[in-house]
Amino acid sequence: MKPSMVTIEPSGHFCSDCAVRGSAVCASLDAAELREFEHLGRRVHFDAGETVFSEEDITTSFYNVLEGVMRLYKLLPDGRRQIVGFALPGDFLGMNLSGRHNFSADAIGGVTVCQFAKVPFNRFIEDRPHLLRRINELAIRELSQARDHMVLLGRRSADEKVATFLLGWRERLVSLEGASNTVPLPMSRQDIADYLGLTIETVSRTFTKLERRGAIEIIHGGISLLDPVKVETLAAP
Amino acid sequence: MKPSMVTIEPSGHFCSDCAVRGSAVCASLDAAELREFEHLGRRVHFDAGETVFSEEDITTSFYNVLEGVMRLYKLLPDGRRQIVGFALPGDFLGMNLSGRHNFSADAIGGVTVCQFAKVPFNRFIEDRPHLLRRINELAIRELSQARDHMVLLGRRSADEKVATFLLGWRERLVSLEGASNTVPLPMSRQDIADYLGLTIETVSRTFTKLERRGAIEIIHGGISLLDPVKVETLAAP
DNA sequence: CGTAAAATTGATATTTCTCAATGAGAGTGG
DNA sequence: CCACTCTCATTGAGAAATATCAATTTTACG
């Protein structure tokens, strides 16, 4: 978990052939703006397990995920961890009011981000309300997801949590990898537990239970939805 | 809980002497804009228990809370309820991407809101990026609160939840009623339970436990923090 | 004053956690 | 290529926290 050297250097990459061109914050920019925007962001790579930023760090950059998966989490003083979300390509990280990050972010597996220094980025936004509107949309979408997750954390049983997670994760992957009943789970069982407000043992047992019922098959690096309807039934109420 | 008649009529009120003039979404407007803005919003009153809008309703209006307290919640198909937040004067409600509200909102006690029809409001924002920025700030602040609440729901014990809630609620009231160890609780025990992901019985027992330990006193319509430090200790990790 | 709703309290049940042991897969160095 | 080790995942047994069910008690309100 050594902190990576955050070198911001010319990337030699172009927004126009960026993987997240259409979905990310950049979706709101026209071709001319994109060329200018290109100079603000730098591609940075993080290895598995590296921390991209930590809660309470002064915010110096914003990040657009280009590749890989990140876990976003908060820690209690005694070490308990709550994962508040997983970031995927197209997600935009780093917005806050306090000037400090309000959660930490680790790479799960290798991650590539487009990193923007805060000051020039804010200056760029300044007279581009459509970009601000795009950022606002992303915030509102996240807020909606956060509320859904509150319902899950506060009111759902372990079975429902796991079933809901599997379906939701599959859904999120659709736009990236297409629809499939084979659901890769790049995060560890501990990550899933900390996302769902459970212990690793409960997650493991619930996976096994789902498998024994014939709803899923636990495969290497993920699960396969053998009976999506059954999983939906478990997740539903 | 009969739905109230949503009459939008000239209010005869003026933004300039509005209670939430400085804190709400309007804080970003100058005097001239405020005069124009005045014509967009209408004061509407809701009685205790009335529903201001419901999840999945098509969004026709935005709301600025002027007076009173609202509970914002989501229901699972089987009736389990998660309160995702309480709205106080200055809070702005109704933003979403889907065109439908993604939670329901009830008045707890009498509530007055400043109601804006969606279309003209959006038109007003259109060429006023500073207002959009203000709305974005509110969204980001809420997002941060939502993440804090996820930690509470997923990782804190009942005692910690209740203690954290009391301190957090007191804190929110500071800007409205000034700092005080007397904390009014306009919401029911059931509301508190649904906010904290607990049952009403557990909330009640925890209140009693805190009182027996001398940390709080349960008073009519709220609690009194007899020993704030003790409550903070319970809330802390 | 009487009734209904809300809150509290008690007894018991259930879920999930904790602690402990075992098993499986990935990377390493001989 | 194979043991070795380390981490991660699974499984089991028992404990603890919280939920559920049931009964009062208190408060609100007509």
Coordinates of C-alpha atoms (C1' of nucleotides) in Angstrom, one line a residue:
Chain A
M1 CA 0.0 0.0 0.0
K2 CA 2.9 2.4 -0.6
P3 CA 1.6 5.8 -1.8
S4 CA 2.3 6.2 -5.4
M5 CA 4.3 9.1 -6.8
V6 CA 1.7 11.5 -8.2
T7 CA 3.5 12.7 -11.2
I8 CA 1.4 14.9 -13.4
E9 CA 3.0 14.9 -16.7
P10 CA 1.9 15.3 -20.3
S11 CA 0.2 12.0 -21.1
G12 CA 0.5 11.8 -24.8
H13 CA -3.1 10.7 -24.7
F14 CA -6.1 12.4 -26.2
C15 CA -9.6 12.8 -24.9
S16 CA -11.0 12.1 -28.3
D17 CA -10.0 8.5 -28.0
C18 CA -10.6 8.2 -24.3
A19 CA -12.6 5.2 -23.2
V20 CA -14.9 7.3 -21.0
R21 CA -15.3 10.2 -23.5
G22 CA -19.0 9.8 -23.7
S23 CA -20.0 8.9 -20.2
A24 CA -17.7 10.9 -17.9
V25 CA -17.8 14.5 -16.9
C26 CA -16.3 15.2 -20.3
A27 CA -19.5 14.2 -22.1
S28 CA -20.7 17.8 -21.8
L29 CA -17.8 19.2 -23.8
D30 CA -17.6 20.0 -27.5
A31 CA -14.6 19.2 -29.6
A32 CA -13.0 22.6 -29.2
E33 CA -13.3 22.5 -25.4
L34 CA -12.1 19.0 -25.3
R35 CA -8.8 20.0 -26.9
E36 CA -8.3 22.6 -24.2
F37 CA -9.5 20.3 -21.5
E38 CA -6.9 17.7 -22.6
H39 CA -4.2 19.9 -21.2
L40 CA -5.7 20.0 -17.8
G41 CA -5.9 16.2 -17.1
R42 CA -3.1 13.8 -16.8
R43 CA -3.3 10.0 -16.9
V44 CA -2.0 8.5 -13.7
H45 CA -1.8 4.8 -12.9
F46 CA -2.2 3.2 -9.5
D47 CA -1.4 -0.4 -8.7
A48 CA -3.7 -2.8 -6.8
G49 CA -4.1 -1.7 -3.2
E50 CA -2.7 1.8 -3.6
T51 CA -4.5 4.6 -2.0
V52 CA -5.4 7.4 -4.5
F53 CA -6.5 9.8 -1.8
S54 CA -7.4 9.7 1.9
E55 CA -10.2 11.1 3.9
E56 CA -9.2 14.5 5.4
D57 CA -6.5 15.0 2.8
I58 CA -6.6 18.5 1.4
T59 CA -8.2 18.2 -2.0
T60 CA -5.6 19.1 -4.6
S61 CA -7.1 17.2 -7.5
F62 CA -10.2 15.7 -9.0
Y63 CA -10.2 12.3 -10.6
N64 CA -12.0 10.8 -13.5
V65 CA -11.8 7.0 -13.4
L66 CA -10.7 5.7 -16.8
E67 CA -10.0 2.1 -16.0
G68 CA -10.3 -0.3 -13.1
V69 CA -12.3 -0.3 -9.9
M70 CA -11.9 1.7 -6.7
R71 CA -13.3 1.3 -3.3
L72 CA -14.5 4.5 -1.6
Y73 CA -14.7 4.2 2.2
K74 CA -14.8 5.9 5.5
L75 CA -13.2 4.7 8.7
L76 CA -14.3 5.1 12.3
P77 CA -11.6 5.9 14.8
D78 CA -11.5 2.3 16.0
G79 CA -10.9 1.0 12.5
R80 CA -14.4 -0.1 11.5
R81 CA -14.8 0.6 7.8
Q82 CA -17.8 1.4 5.7
I83 CA -17.4 1.3 2.0
V84 CA -19.6 4.1 0.6
G85 CA -19.3 3.0 -3.0
F86 CA -17.3 1.5 -5.7
A87 CA -16.0 3.7 -8.5
L88 CA -15.9 2.5 -12.1
P89 CA -14.7 4.1 -15.3
G90 CA -16.6 7.3 -16.0
D91 CA -17.0 8.1 -12.3
F92 CA -15.8 11.5 -11.2
L93 CA -14.3 11.9 -7.7
G94 CA -13.1 14.6 -5.5
M95 CA -16.0 17.1 -5.2
N96 CA -16.4 18.5 -1.8
L97 CA -17.1 21.8 0.0
S98 CA -14.7 21.6 2.9
G99 CA -11.5 21.5 0.8
R100 CA -10.8 18.1 2.1
H101 CA -11.8 14.7 0.8
N102 CA -14.6 13.2 2.7
F103 CA -13.8 9.6 2.0
S104 CA -10.7 7.6 1.1
A105 CA -10.2 5.9 -2.2
D106 CA -8.1 2.8 -3.0
A107 CA -7.4 1.0 -6.2
I108 CA -8.8 -2.5 -6.3
G109 CA -6.6 -4.1 -9.0
G110 CA -4.8 -1.7 -11.3
V111 CA -6.5 1.7 -11.9
T112 CA -6.0 4.4 -14.4
V113 CA -7.4 7.9 -13.6
C114 CA -7.5 11.2 -15.4
Q115 CA -6.2 13.5 -12.8
F116 CA -7.1 17.3 -12.8
A117 CA -5.4 19.8 -10.6
K118 CA -8.2 21.5 -8.6
V119 CA -7.4 25.1 -9.3
P120 CA -7.2 25.0 -13.1
F121 CA -10.1 22.7 -13.3
N122 CA -12.3 25.0 -11.3
R123 CA -11.1 27.9 -13.5
F124 CA -12.1 25.9 -16.5
I125 CA -15.6 25.3 -15.1
E126 CA -16.0 28.9 -14.2
D127 CA -17.4 30.1 -17.5
R128 CA -18.7 26.7 -18.7
P129 CA -22.1 26.2 -17.1
H130 CA -22.8 23.1 -19.1
L131 CA -19.8 21.4 -17.5
L132 CA -21.1 22.6 -14.1
R133 CA -24.5 21.2 -15.0
R134 CA -22.9 17.9 -15.9
I135 CA -21.1 17.7 -12.6
N136 CA -24.3 18.6 -10.8
E137 CA -26.0 15.7 -12.6
L138 CA -23.3 13.3 -11.5
A139 CA -23.7 14.6 -7.9
I140 CA -27.5 14.2 -8.0
R141 CA -27.2 10.7 -9.4
E142 CA -24.8 9.7 -6.7
L143 CA -27.1 11.2 -4.1
S144 CA -29.9 9.0 -5.4
Q145 CA -27.6 6.0 -5.2
A146 CA -26.5 6.9 -1.7
R147 CA -30.2 7.0 -0.6
D148 CA -30.8 3.6 -2.1
H149 CA -27.8 2.4 -0.2
M150 CA -29.1 3.8 3.1
V151 CA -32.3 1.8 2.6
L152 CA -30.2 -1.3 2.1
L153 CA -28.0 -0.7 5.1
G154 CA -30.8 0.3 7.5
R155 CA -33.6 -2.0 6.5
R156 CA -32.5 -5.1 4.6
S157 CA -31.6 -8.5 5.9
A158 CA -28.2 -10.1 5.1
D159 CA -29.8 -12.2 2.3
E160 CA -31.4 -9.2 0.8
K161 CA -28.3 -7.2 1.0
V162 CA -26.2 -9.7 -0.8
A163 CA -28.8 -10.4 -3.5
T164 CA -29.4 -6.7 -4.0
F165 CA -25.6 -6.1 -4.3
L166 CA -25.1 -8.8 -6.9
L167 CA -27.9 -7.5 -9.1
G168 CA -26.9 -3.9 -8.6
W169 CA -23.3 -4.7 -9.5
R170 CA -24.3 -6.6 -12.5
E171 CA -26.4 -3.7 -13.6
R172 CA -23.5 -1.3 -13.2
L173 CA -21.3 -3.4 -15.4
V174 CA -23.8 -3.5 -18.2
S175 CA -22.7 -0.2 -19.7
L176 CA -19.1 -1.2 -19.4
E177 CA -19.0 -4.9 -20.4
G178 CA -22.5 -5.6 -21.7
A179 CA -25.2 -7.6 -20.0
S180 CA -24.2 -11.0 -18.7
N181 CA -25.1 -13.5 -16.0
T182 CA -21.5 -13.9 -15.3
V183 CA -20.7 -11.2 -12.8
P184 CA -17.0 -10.5 -12.1
L185 CA -16.4 -9.4 -8.5
P186 CA -13.0 -7.8 -8.4
M187 CA -13.4 -6.7 -4.8
S188 CA -12.7 -9.0 -1.8
R189 CA -15.3 -10.6 0.4
Q190 CA -14.2 -8.1 3.1
D191 CA -14.9 -5.3 0.7
I192 CA -18.3 -6.6 0.0
A193 CA -19.0 -7.0 3.7
D194 CA -17.9 -3.5 4.4
Y195 CA -20.1 -2.2 1.6
L196 CA -23.1 -4.1 2.9
G197 CA -22.6 -3.5 6.6
L198 CA -22.0 -7.2 7.3
T199 CA -19.1 -9.3 8.4
I200 CA -17.0 -11.3 6.0
E201 CA -18.3 -14.5 7.5
T202 CA -21.9 -13.5 6.9
V203 CA -21.2 -12.6 3.3
S204 CA -19.4 -15.9 2.7
R205 CA -22.2 -17.9 4.3
T206 CA -24.8 -16.0 2.3
F207 CA -22.9 -16.7 -1.0
T208 CA -22.8 -20.4 -0.1
K209 CA -26.5 -20.4 0.8
L210 CA -27.4 -18.8 -2.5
E211 CA -25.3 -21.4 -4.3
R212 CA -26.9 -24.3 -2.5
R213 CA -30.3 -23.0 -3.4
G214 CA -29.2 -23.0 -7.0
A215 CA -29.5 -19.2 -7.4
I216 CA -25.8 -18.6 -8.2
E217 CA -22.6 -20.4 -8.8
I218 CA -19.5 -19.1 -7.1
I219 CA -16.8 -19.0 -9.7
H220 CA -13.2 -17.8 -9.7
G221 CA -13.2 -14.0 -9.5
G222 CA -17.0 -13.6 -9.3
I223 CA -20.3 -15.4 -9.5
S224 CA -22.6 -16.7 -12.1
L225 CA -26.3 -15.9 -11.9
L226 CA -27.8 -19.3 -12.5
D227 CA -31.3 -18.2 -11.6
P228 CA -31.6 -14.4 -11.9
V229 CA -35.3 -14.5 -11.0
K230 CA -34.6 -16.3 -7.8
V231 CA -32.0 -13.7 -6.9
E232 CA -34.4 -11.0 -7.7
T233 CA -37.0 -12.5 -5.5
L234 CA -34.6 -12.6 -2.6
A235 CA -33.6 -9.0 -3.2
A236 CA -37.1 -7.7 -3.9
P237 CA -38.9 -6.9 -0.7
Chain B
M1 CA -52.6 12.1 5.8
K2 CA -54.9 13.4 3.2
P3 CA -52.9 15.0 0.3
S4 CA -53.1 18.7 0.6
M5 CA -54.4 20.9 -2.2
V6 CA -51.3 22.2 -3.9
T7 CA -52.5 25.7 -4.7
I8 CA -49.8 27.9 -6.1
E9 CA -51.0 31.4 -5.7
P10 CA -49.4 34.8 -5.2
S11 CA -48.2 34.8 -1.7
G12 CA -47.9 38.4 -0.7
H13 CA -44.6 37.6 0.8
F14 CA -41.3 38.9 -0.1
C15 CA -38.0 37.1 -0.4
S16 CA -36.2 40.0 1.2
D17 CA -37.8 39.3 4.6
C18 CA -37.8 35.5 4.1
A19 CA -36.5 33.6 7.1
V20 CA -34.2 31.5 5.0
R21 CA -33.0 34.3 2.7
G22 CA -29.4 33.9 3.7
S23 CA -29.1 30.1 4.0
A24 CA -31.2 28.7 1.3
V25 CA -30.7 28.3 -2.4
C26 CA -31.6 32.0 -2.6
A27 CA -28.4 33.0 -0.8
S28 CA -26.7 33.2 -4.2
L29 CA -29.0 35.8 -5.7
D30 CA -28.6 39.5 -5.6
A31 CA -31.3 42.0 -4.9
A32 CA -32.4 42.4 -8.5
E33 CA -32.6 38.7 -9.1
L34 CA -34.4 38.2 -5.9
R35 CA -37.2 40.4 -7.1
E36 CA -37.6 38.3 -10.2
F37 CA -37.2 35.1 -8.2
E38 CA -40.0 36.2 -5.9
H39 CA -42.5 35.6 -8.6
L40 CA -41.5 32.0 -9.2
G41 CA -42.0 30.8 -5.7
R42 CA -45.2 30.5 -3.7
R43 CA -45.6 29.9 -0.1
V44 CA -47.5 26.7 0.7
H45 CA -48.4 25.3 4.1
F46 CA -48.8 21.7 5.0
D47 CA -50.3 20.4 8.2
A48 CA -48.7 17.8 10.4
G49 CA -48.6 14.4 8.8
E50 CA -49.4 15.7 5.3
T51 CA -47.3 14.3 2.4
V52 CA -45.6 17.0 0.4
F53 CA -44.6 14.6 -2.4
S54 CA -44.2 10.9 -2.8
E55 CA -41.5 8.8 -4.3
E56 CA -42.1 8.0 -7.9
D57 CA -44.3 11.1 -8.3
I58 CA -43.5 13.0 -11.4
T59 CA -41.5 16.0 -10.3
T60 CA -43.5 19.2 -11.0
S61 CA -42.0 21.4 -8.3
F62 CA -39.0 22.1 -6.2
Y63 CA -39.3 23.1 -2.6
N64 CA -37.4 25.3 -0.3
V65 CA -38.3 24.6 3.3
L66 CA -39.1 27.8 5.2
E67 CA -40.5 26.6 8.4
G68 CA -41.0 23.3 10.2
V69 CA -39.5 19.8 9.9
M70 CA -40.0 17.2 7.2
R71 CA -39.1 13.5 7.1
L72 CA -37.7 12.2 3.8
Y73 CA -38.0 8.5 3.4
K74 CA -38.1 5.5 1.1
L75 CA -40.3 2.5 1.5
L76 CA -39.6 -1.1 0.6
P77 CA -42.5 -3.0 -1.1
D78 CA -43.3 -4.7 2.2
G79 CA -43.6 -1.5 4.0
R80 CA -40.3 -1.2 5.8
R81 CA -39.3 2.4 5.9
Q82 CA -35.9 4.1 5.9
I83 CA -35.8 7.8 6.6
V84 CA -33.0 9.2 4.5
G85 CA -33.0 12.5 6.2
F86 CA -34.9 15.3 8.0
A87 CA -35.4 18.6 6.2
L88 CA -35.2 21.8 8.0
P89 CA -35.7 25.5 7.0
G90 CA -33.2 26.3 4.3
D91 CA -33.1 22.9 2.8
F92 CA -33.9 22.5 -0.9
L93 CA -35.9 19.5 -2.1
G94 CA -36.8 17.9 -5.4
M95 CA -33.7 17.7 -7.5
N96 CA -33.5 14.5 -9.5
L97 CA -32.5 13.2 -12.9
S98 CA -35.3 10.8 -13.6
G99 CA -38.1 13.4 -13.5
R100 CA -39.5 11.6 -10.5
H101 CA -38.9 12.1 -6.9
N102 CA -36.7 9.5 -5.5
F103 CA -38.0 9.7 -1.9
S104 CA -41.2 10.8 -0.2
A105 CA -41.5 13.8 2.1
D106 CA -44.0 14.3 4.9
A107 CA -44.5 17.3 7.2
I108 CA -43.7 16.6 10.8
G109 CA -45.8 19.2 12.5
G110 CA -46.8 22.2 10.4
V111 CA -44.5 23.0 7.5
T112 CA -44.2 26.0 5.2
V113 CA -42.4 25.7 2.0
C114 CA -41.5 27.9 -0.9
Q115 CA -42.7 26.0 -3.9
F116 CA -41.3 26.5 -7.4
A117 CA -42.8 25.1 -10.5
K118 CA -40.1 23.0 -12.1
V119 CA -40.1 24.5 -15.6
P120 CA -39.8 28.2 -14.8
F121 CA -37.3 27.4 -12.1
N122 CA -35.1 25.6 -14.5
R123 CA -35.5 28.4 -17.0
F124 CA -34.4 30.8 -14.3
I125 CA -31.4 28.8 -13.5
E126 CA -30.5 28.4 -17.2
D127 CA -28.5 31.7 -17.5
R128 CA -27.5 32.0 -13.8
P129 CA -24.6 29.8 -13.2
H130 CA -24.1 31.2 -9.7
L131 CA -27.5 29.7 -8.8
L132 CA -26.6 26.5 -10.3
R133 CA -23.3 26.5 -8.4
R134 CA -25.3 27.1 -5.2
I135 CA -27.6 24.2 -6.0
N136 CA -24.5 22.1 -6.7
E137 CA -23.1 23.0 -3.3
L138 CA -26.2 21.9 -1.6
A139 CA -26.1 18.6 -3.4
I140 CA -22.5 18.0 -2.5
R141 CA -23.2 18.8 1.1
E142 CA -26.1 16.4 1.2
L143 CA -23.9 13.8 -0.4
S144 CA -21.4 14.2 2.3
Q145 CA -24.1 13.9 4.9
A146 CA -25.5 10.8 3.1
R147 CA -22.1 9.1 3.3
D148 CA -21.8 9.9 7.0
H149 CA -25.2 8.3 7.5
M150 CA -24.1 5.2 5.6
V151 CA -21.3 4.8 8.1
L152 CA -23.8 5.1 10.9
L153 CA -26.3 2.6 9.4
G154 CA -23.7 0.1 8.4
R155 CA -21.2 0.2 11.2
R156 CA -22.4 1.7 14.4
S157 CA -24.2 0.0 17.3
A158 CA -27.6 1.0 18.6
D159 CA -26.0 3.1 21.4
E160 CA -23.7 4.8 19.0
K161 CA -26.5 5.5 16.6
V162 CA -28.7 7.1 19.1
A163 CA -25.9 9.1 20.7
T164 CA -24.7 10.2 17.3
F165 CA -28.2 11.2 16.3
L166 CA -28.8 13.4 19.3
L167 CA -25.5 15.2 18.8
G168 CA -26.0 15.6 15.1
W169 CA -29.5 16.8 15.5
R170 CA -28.5 19.3 18.1
E171 CA -25.8 20.5 15.8
R172 CA -28.2 21.0 13.0
L173 CA -30.4 23.1 15.2
V174 CA -27.6 25.5 16.2
S175 CA -28.0 27.7 13.1
L176 CA -31.7 27.8 13.5
E177 CA -32.3 28.1 17.3
G178 CA -28.8 28.7 18.7
A179 CA -26.7 26.3 20.7
S180 CA -28.4 24.6 23.6
N181 CA -28.3 21.4 25.6
T182 CA -32.0 21.2 25.4
V183 CA -32.7 19.4 22.2
P184 CA -36.2 19.4 20.8
L185 CA -37.2 16.2 19.0
P186 CA -40.3 17.0 16.9
M187 CA -40.2 13.6 15.2
S188 CA -41.6 10.4 16.8
R189 CA -39.7 7.5 18.2
Q190 CA -40.7 5.6 15.2
D191 CA -39.2 8.2 12.9
I192 CA -36.0 8.1 14.9
A193 CA -35.9 4.3 14.6
D194 CA -36.5 4.4 10.9
Y195 CA -33.8 7.0 10.5
L196 CA -31.3 5.0 12.5
G197 CA -32.2 1.5 11.1
L198 CA -33.5 0.3 14.5
T199 CA -36.8 -0.6 15.9
I200 CA -38.9 1.7 18.0
E201 CA -38.3 -0.5 21.1
T202 CA -34.5 -0.3 20.7
V203 CA -34.6 3.4 20.4
S204 CA -36.8 3.7 23.5
R205 CA -34.6 1.4 25.5
T206 CA -31.5 3.2 24.5
F207 CA -33.0 6.6 25.5
T208 CA -33.9 5.1 28.9
K209 CA -30.4 3.7 29.2
L210 CA -28.8 7.0 28.5
E211 CA -31.1 8.6 31.0
R212 CA -30.3 6.1 33.7
R213 CA -26.6 6.7 33.1
G214 CA -27.2 10.4 33.6
A215 CA -26.2 11.3 30.1
I216 CA -29.5 12.8 29.1
E217 CA -32.9 13.6 30.5
I218 CA -36.0 12.7 28.6
I219 CA -38.2 15.7 28.6
H220 CA -41.5 16.6 27.0
G221 CA -40.9 16.9 23.2
G222 CA -37.2 16.2 23.3
I223 CA -34.2 15.5 25.5
S224 CA -31.8 17.5 27.6
L225 CA -28.1 16.8 27.3
L226 CA -27.1 16.6 31.0
D227 CA -23.6 15.3 30.2
P228 CA -22.7 16.1 26.6
V229 CA -19.2 14.7 27.0
K230 CA -20.6 11.3 28.0
V231 CA -22.9 11.3 25.0
E232 CA -19.9 12.2 22.8
T233 CA -17.9 9.4 24.2
L234 CA -20.8 7.0 23.4
A235 CA -21.0 8.4 19.9
A236 CA -17.3 8.6 19.2
P237 CA -16.0 5.4 17.9
Chain C
dC1 C1' -63.2 12.3 31.3
dG2 C1' -62.6 8.8 27.9
dT3 C1' -60.5 7.0 24.0
dA4 C1' -56.7 6.5 20.8
dA5 C1' -52.0 6.9 19.8
dA6 C1' -47.3 6.9 21.3
dA7 C1' -43.9 5.3 24.3
dT8 C1' -42.0 2.3 27.5
dT9 C1' -40.9 -2.1 29.6
dG10 C1' -40.4 -7.1 29.8
dA11 C1' -39.8 -11.8 28.0
dT12 C1' -38.3 -14.4 24.3
dA13 C1' -36.7 -15.3 19.5
dT14 C1' -33.8 -14.5 15.7
dT15 C1' -30.2 -12.7 13.2
dT16 C1' -25.8 -11.6 12.8
dC17 C1' -21.4 -11.4 15.0
dT18 C1' -17.3 -13.3 17.2
dC19 C1' -14.0 -16.6 17.8
dA20 C1' -11.7 -20.5 16.1
dA21 C1' -10.4 -23.8 12.9
dT22 C1' -9.8 -25.4 8.3
dG23 C1' -9.4 -25.2 3.3
dA24 C1' -8.0 -23.2 -1.2
dG25 C1' -5.4 -20.4 -4.4
dA26 C1' -1.3 -17.3 -5.6
dG27 C1' 3.2 -16.2 -5.5
dT28 C1' 8.1 -17.5 -4.1
dG29 C1' 12.3 -19.6 -3.8
dG30 C1' 14.7 -23.8 -3.9
Chain D
dC1 C1' 8.2 -28.2 -10.8
dC2 C1' 7.1 -28.6 -6.1
dA3 C1' 6.9 -27.5 -1.3
dC4 C1' 6.1 -23.4 1.6
dT5 C1' 3.8 -19.7 3.1
dC6 C1' 0.6 -16.1 3.0
dT7 C1' -3.6 -14.3 2.3
dC8 C1' -8.3 -14.9 1.5
dA9 C1' -12.4 -17.6 1.9
dT10 C1' -15.2 -20.9 4.0
dT11 C1' -17.3 -23.4 7.8
dG12 C1' -18.7 -24.4 12.6
dA13 C1' -20.1 -23.4 17.4
dG14 C1' -21.4 -20.3 20.6
dA15 C1' -22.2 -15.4 22.1
dA16 C1' -24.2 -11.0 21.7
dA17 C1' -27.0 -7.6 19.9
dT18 C1' -31.2 -6.4 18.3
dA19 C1' -35.8 -7.7 16.8
dT20 C1' -40.3 -9.5 17.9
dC21 C1' -44.3 -10.2 20.5
dA22 C1' -47.0 -8.8 24.3
dA23 C1' -48.4 -6.0 28.0
dT24 C1' -48.6 -1.7 30.4
dT25 C1' -48.1 3.1 31.0
dT26 C1' -48.1 7.7 29.4
dT27 C1' -49.5 11.4 26.6
dA28 C1' -52.5 13.7 23.3
dC29 C1' -56.9 15.1 22.1
dG30 C1' -61.8 15.4 21.4

